[in-house]
Amino acid sequence: MTKPGFPVGAVLAALLFASPCLAVNDQTPAPPARRPAPSQPSKSQWPSEGFFSIDGGYQARSFTFDEVHHDTRFVEESTWQAEYKLRDGWWFGAGGGSRVWRNLVIAGAYSFSRDDGPATITGSIAHPFFFNQFRNIAGESEDLHQDEHALHISAMWMIPVNRRLEIGVFGGPSYFWVTREFVKEVQYTETFPYDTATFTGVVVEDANAGQFGGHVGVDVTWLFTRDIGVGALLRYSRASVGFDTPAGGSVSVDAGGFQIGAGLRVRFGHKGAPAGPPRTAPTGPRPPVNAPPAAPGTMPATVGTAAFTIAATPVYIRAEETRTPLKTLPRGTSIRVLEEAGDWLRIEFQDSQWGRRVGFVQRKNVQITK
């Protein structure tokens, strides 16, 4: 006698028949599909396309060099020596740069500095009557000018520490063009019996020379707004510039030195959210991260209606004020409300760069159109 088997066929038929009915009777609306937010610059990526800067500060470059000149008088060789000293002083400059890849910026900067200081003169003058009886002279010239122009080409790597603080590390070649006043001739007086000579002054003449060198440095910027801020600069540069002097000799002069300064910073082509005041954690219970749609029949009247912003309104990917905004909508921007959840609205707006976008804004910043 055959035992009755489990009615598998009947159960499958019942499930197949019931499935369409269940699908028809399930009237719970599915939550609207969320469009993925456009990719935003990561926190480690520099959010600007370039910068301009104006700086001024102090340059440390103490350096001494001299020139010895020989001249035959009264059959013997007279000599004089001019000793020059470069001193610390002030500098100013300007620059700019543009991003070429990720955080890499190619930048250029111009700097100018001037030194004014006397040359120390010593000499040994032959006697007109006696051999090997030299007369010594000594003194100082008037202030002699040295103007130093420098062009720095840098590869700079930008490090965004946060929305306000940025650090740039840079280095590269430099070209120096130096104009310098040199002693051409030493003047002195002598009277009979010519046992002494007295220094009276010098004749000076300009000389120019240029030379390539190099530099390294670091730049720290603090932004007050998204695009405007102040910065501090530390740069070390050096080149050895050779001169043919007006007296017929040659000397080597060190150009550059340590420069420390500060000035204005201007960013352009910003891709991230504007810098604003530091964010603080909201008080009270936090709003839901993903607010579900309201149940059928209880949807607020504002849903699906037009609205506009009544203040500068940050738009977030989630209903969390502590997140970085996708964008900040200016006052008077037209939007469309998709759903309401407590103090937050899920909205749709038109972005000039990305097109249609969806996000969360705080209800207090929005006016529903009547």
XYZ file of C-alpha atoms in Angstrom:
370
model
C 0.000 0.000 0.000
C 1.486 3.355 -1.089
C 1.679 6.083 1.525
C 0.339 9.463 0.448
C 3.279 11.811 -0.344
C 3.668 15.496 0.661
C 1.671 17.576 -1.834
C 4.663 19.561 -3.170
C 2.965 20.343 -6.450
C -0.069 21.795 -4.707
C 2.035 24.040 -2.485
C 4.064 25.402 -5.444
C 0.883 26.088 -7.363
C -0.565 27.972 -4.391
C 2.578 30.100 -4.040
C 2.630 30.945 -7.739
C -1.029 31.946 -7.571
C -0.577 34.029 -4.431
C 2.527 35.942 -5.557
C 0.706 38.343 -7.942
C -1.916 39.008 -5.284
C 0.727 39.828 -2.693
C 2.428 42.159 -5.131
C -0.865 43.929 -5.870
C -1.884 44.257 -2.236
C 1.533 45.622 -1.073
C 0.900 49.350 -1.367
C 3.859 50.539 0.757
C 5.740 53.030 -1.404
C 9.404 52.276 -1.952
C 11.767 54.996 -0.782
C 12.909 57.251 -3.606
C 16.210 56.307 -5.187
C 19.025 58.512 -4.050
C 21.272 59.895 -6.699
C 24.912 59.384 -5.709
C 26.548 62.647 -4.755
C 29.251 63.875 -7.130
C 32.728 63.087 -6.009
C 34.243 65.750 -3.794
C 37.930 66.508 -3.230
C 39.320 64.344 -0.464
C 40.598 65.976 2.712
C 44.169 65.300 1.569
C 43.679 66.980 -1.825
C 44.429 70.678 -2.227
C 41.051 72.225 -3.156
C 42.329 75.190 -5.223
C 43.675 75.525 -8.753
C 46.272 78.191 -7.986
C 47.346 81.149 -5.855
C 48.849 84.635 -5.802
C 51.018 85.998 -2.994
C 52.668 89.251 -1.873
C 55.352 89.069 0.814
C 57.920 91.116 2.662
C 60.298 90.406 5.496
C 63.840 90.060 6.799
C 66.856 88.608 4.988
C 69.906 87.222 6.851
C 73.034 87.176 4.685
C 76.142 88.460 6.537
C 79.062 88.055 4.134
C 82.452 89.743 3.651
C 84.626 89.896 0.526
C 87.498 92.096 -0.629
C 89.508 93.234 -3.623
C 93.254 94.019 -3.637
C 94.576 96.361 -6.328
C 98.263 96.832 -7.261
C 99.680 99.911 -8.958
C 103.306 100.784 -9.774
C 104.441 104.210 -8.576
C 107.993 105.513 -8.254
C 109.344 102.176 -9.499
C 107.781 100.414 -6.472
C 104.403 98.697 -6.206
C 101.697 100.492 -4.234
C 98.613 98.558 -3.118
C 95.173 99.290 -1.767
C 92.495 96.947 -0.497
C 88.724 97.494 -0.371
C 86.796 95.253 2.023
C 83.031 94.980 1.483
C 80.475 93.562 3.889
C 76.913 92.510 3.078
C 74.545 92.953 6.009
C 71.133 91.644 7.015
C 68.246 93.687 5.669
C 64.736 93.821 4.292
C 63.264 92.234 1.194
C 59.925 92.163 -0.621
C 58.459 90.096 -3.434
C 55.454 88.566 -5.142
C 54.593 85.258 -6.752
C 51.954 82.844 -7.958
C 51.415 79.282 -9.036
C 49.059 76.827 -10.695
C 48.285 73.196 -9.926
C 49.501 70.707 -12.538
C 48.739 67.362 -10.842
C 46.985 66.493 -7.570
C 48.738 68.634 -4.921
C 51.709 69.559 -7.143
C 51.941 73.255 -8.020
C 54.423 74.923 -10.366
C 55.131 78.380 -8.950
C 57.231 81.436 -9.715
C 58.321 84.230 -7.379
C 60.291 87.468 -7.653
C 62.210 88.991 -4.747
C 64.235 92.180 -4.334
C 66.658 93.285 -1.634
C 69.136 96.161 -1.221
C 72.249 96.569 0.894
C 73.863 99.940 1.685
C 77.193 99.975 3.458
C 80.683 101.512 3.248
C 83.834 99.796 2.046
C 86.804 99.727 4.413
C 89.933 100.997 2.645
C 93.555 100.260 3.583
C 96.641 100.939 1.500
C 100.412 101.047 1.281
C 101.781 103.876 -0.912
C 105.373 104.004 -2.204
C 107.600 106.967 -1.174
C 108.688 109.245 -4.013
C 112.262 109.588 -2.659
C 113.109 106.478 -0.670
C 112.858 102.790 -1.513
C 110.991 100.420 0.811
C 109.528 103.269 2.860
C 105.790 102.853 2.317
C 103.179 105.184 3.734
C 99.973 103.633 5.125
C 96.497 105.024 4.495
C 93.121 103.928 5.900
C 89.508 105.056 5.868
C 85.974 104.273 4.753
C 84.066 105.092 1.601
C 80.551 106.484 1.488
C 77.703 103.952 1.470
C 77.881 101.693 -1.580
C 74.680 100.108 -2.961
C 74.038 96.505 -3.903
C 70.672 95.690 -5.519
C 69.738 92.012 -5.780
C 66.943 90.763 -8.028
C 65.990 87.077 -7.899
C 63.569 84.893 -9.859
C 62.645 81.587 -8.191
C 60.944 78.730 -10.104
C 59.520 76.150 -7.695
C 57.909 72.752 -7.602
C 55.572 73.053 -4.590
C 53.665 70.287 -2.831
C 50.572 71.572 -1.006
C 49.425 69.915 2.246
C 45.885 70.946 3.354
C 45.866 70.386 7.123
C 42.220 71.496 7.427
C 39.827 73.956 5.772
C 41.880 76.920 7.001
C 45.475 75.766 7.378
C 47.673 74.828 4.391
C 51.392 74.078 4.165
C 53.450 74.244 0.982
C 56.932 72.693 0.704
C 58.910 73.879 -2.322
C 62.278 74.053 -4.034
C 63.892 74.624 -7.403
C 66.301 76.794 -9.431
C 66.843 80.531 -8.942
C 68.405 83.209 -11.121
C 70.080 86.222 -9.484
C 70.861 89.550 -11.147
C 73.070 91.786 -8.984
C 74.080 95.423 -9.447
C 76.973 96.521 -7.188
C 79.035 99.686 -6.640
C 82.780 98.955 -6.494
C 85.799 101.080 -5.681
C 87.575 102.003 -8.902
C 90.248 104.291 -7.470
C 91.511 105.328 -4.008
C 92.282 109.034 -3.467
C 94.785 110.469 -0.974
C 96.876 113.624 -0.354
C 100.583 114.000 0.351
C 102.814 117.026 1.040
C 106.564 117.598 1.162
C 108.623 115.872 2.460
C 106.067 113.152 1.532
C 106.692 111.052 4.609
C 102.946 110.597 5.130
C 99.848 110.211 2.953
C 96.245 110.860 3.992
C 93.170 109.018 2.662
C 90.561 111.418 1.220
C 88.010 109.283 -0.628
C 87.280 106.869 -3.463
C 85.975 106.861 -7.012
C 83.199 104.258 -7.453
C 81.559 102.655 -10.456
C 78.691 100.191 -10.976
C 79.128 96.598 -12.148
C 76.438 94.047 -13.083
C 76.456 90.258 -13.134
C 73.999 87.344 -13.112
C 74.178 83.719 -12.028
C 71.953 80.658 -11.534
C 71.535 79.142 -8.085
C 68.867 77.289 -6.129
C 66.388 77.575 -3.275
C 64.232 75.554 -0.860
C 61.525 76.670 1.540
C 58.168 76.276 3.229
C 55.026 78.416 3.079
C 52.248 78.291 5.711
C 48.833 79.809 4.889
C 45.882 80.590 7.176
C 42.630 81.284 5.289
C 40.092 83.775 6.653
C 37.668 82.941 3.834
C 37.672 80.291 1.146
C 40.007 82.367 -1.074
C 41.681 85.060 1.086
C 44.224 84.610 3.849
C 47.673 85.425 5.201
C 50.847 83.427 5.057
C 54.332 83.059 6.512
C 57.302 82.214 4.281
C 60.741 80.760 5.021
C 63.098 80.469 2.034
C 66.817 79.793 1.697
C 68.484 80.630 -1.617
C 72.111 80.883 -2.725
C 74.273 81.613 -5.762
C 77.890 82.741 -6.202
C 78.012 85.708 -8.598
C 81.326 86.590 -10.242
C 82.146 90.241 -11.069
C 84.770 91.900 -13.240
C 85.443 95.012 -11.169
C 86.001 98.559 -12.458
C 89.527 98.484 -10.940
C 90.461 95.633 -13.278
C 90.139 92.737 -10.855
C 87.555 90.024 -10.215
C 85.601 89.062 -7.104
C 82.922 86.521 -6.195
C 79.866 87.731 -4.279
C 77.339 85.485 -2.515
C 73.738 86.293 -3.414
C 70.619 85.160 -1.551
C 70.425 84.011 2.048
C 67.722 83.135 4.582
C 64.485 85.023 4.007
C 61.624 85.057 6.489
C 58.491 87.013 5.702
C 54.717 87.254 5.707
C 52.027 88.597 3.458
C 48.757 88.190 1.586
C 47.515 84.941 0.035
C 44.796 84.706 -2.638
C 43.463 81.348 -3.878
C 41.512 80.802 -7.106
C 39.635 77.918 -8.732
C 38.454 76.540 -5.373
C 36.714 73.132 -5.666
C 35.666 72.417 -2.095
C 33.239 73.909 0.391
C 34.037 77.453 1.524
C 35.943 77.880 4.740
C 33.698 78.969 7.567
C 33.697 79.142 11.331
C 34.690 75.980 13.198
C 31.812 73.522 13.439
C 30.554 72.346 16.804
C 28.512 69.288 17.625
C 24.792 70.108 17.759
C 23.087 69.988 21.160
C 20.140 67.746 21.852
C 19.227 64.522 20.052
C 20.864 64.091 16.656
C 18.588 63.910 13.604
C 18.325 60.573 11.808
C 21.132 59.839 9.366
C 18.768 58.670 6.623
C 15.252 59.928 7.269
C 12.681 57.427 5.878
C 9.726 58.689 3.836
C 6.535 59.405 5.757
C 3.835 56.784 5.834
C 0.920 57.081 3.325
C -1.613 59.689 4.336
C 0.714 61.451 6.802
C 3.076 63.181 4.329
C 3.360 66.904 5.227
C 1.840 69.400 2.860
C 5.281 70.869 2.077
C 6.533 67.708 0.369
C 6.904 68.126 -3.385
C 6.323 71.886 -3.228
C 8.585 74.674 -4.341
C 10.622 76.641 -1.815
C 13.550 79.029 -1.575
C 16.388 79.684 0.865
C 16.150 82.650 3.233
C 19.842 82.565 4.260
C 23.118 81.049 3.133
C 22.206 77.368 3.400
C 24.681 74.447 3.597
C 23.526 71.273 1.811
C 24.656 67.960 3.352
C 24.718 64.445 1.943
C 23.124 63.296 5.219
C 21.080 65.074 7.857
C 24.172 65.798 9.959
C 25.450 69.319 10.537
C 28.922 68.074 11.470
C 29.607 66.835 7.944
C 31.360 68.855 5.225
C 28.670 70.513 3.058
C 28.243 69.415 -0.537
C 27.544 73.034 -1.384
C 26.335 76.233 0.267
C 23.291 77.733 -1.484
C 23.075 81.525 -1.474
C 19.996 83.286 -0.138
C 17.072 83.241 -2.581
C 17.989 79.942 -4.300
C 14.951 78.035 -5.644
C 14.641 74.436 -4.428
C 12.034 71.623 -4.342
C 11.151 69.787 -1.126
C 11.215 65.965 -1.384
C 10.509 65.029 2.223
C 10.496 66.457 5.738
C 12.031 64.848 8.840
C 11.962 66.915 12.012
C 14.242 69.918 11.657
C 15.562 68.733 8.298
C 14.293 68.797 4.718
C 15.445 66.575 1.902
C 15.553 68.801 -1.164
C 16.378 68.874 -4.841
C 18.270 71.771 -6.414
C 20.045 72.625 -9.662
C 23.851 72.889 -9.523
C 25.562 74.933 -12.250
C 28.433 72.439 -12.356
C 26.867 69.052 -11.580
C 23.232 69.521 -12.662
C 20.379 68.093 -10.556
C 21.463 67.282 -6.984
C 19.756 66.035 -3.835
C 20.690 66.677 -0.217
C 19.563 67.676 3.268
C 19.154 71.246 4.599
C 17.940 72.625 7.898
C 14.273 73.598 7.936
C 14.975 76.986 9.519
C 16.799 78.182 6.381
C 13.908 77.467 3.981
C 10.680 79.305 3.104
C 7.911 77.280 1.462
C 6.341 79.001 -1.539
C 2.675 79.657 -0.887
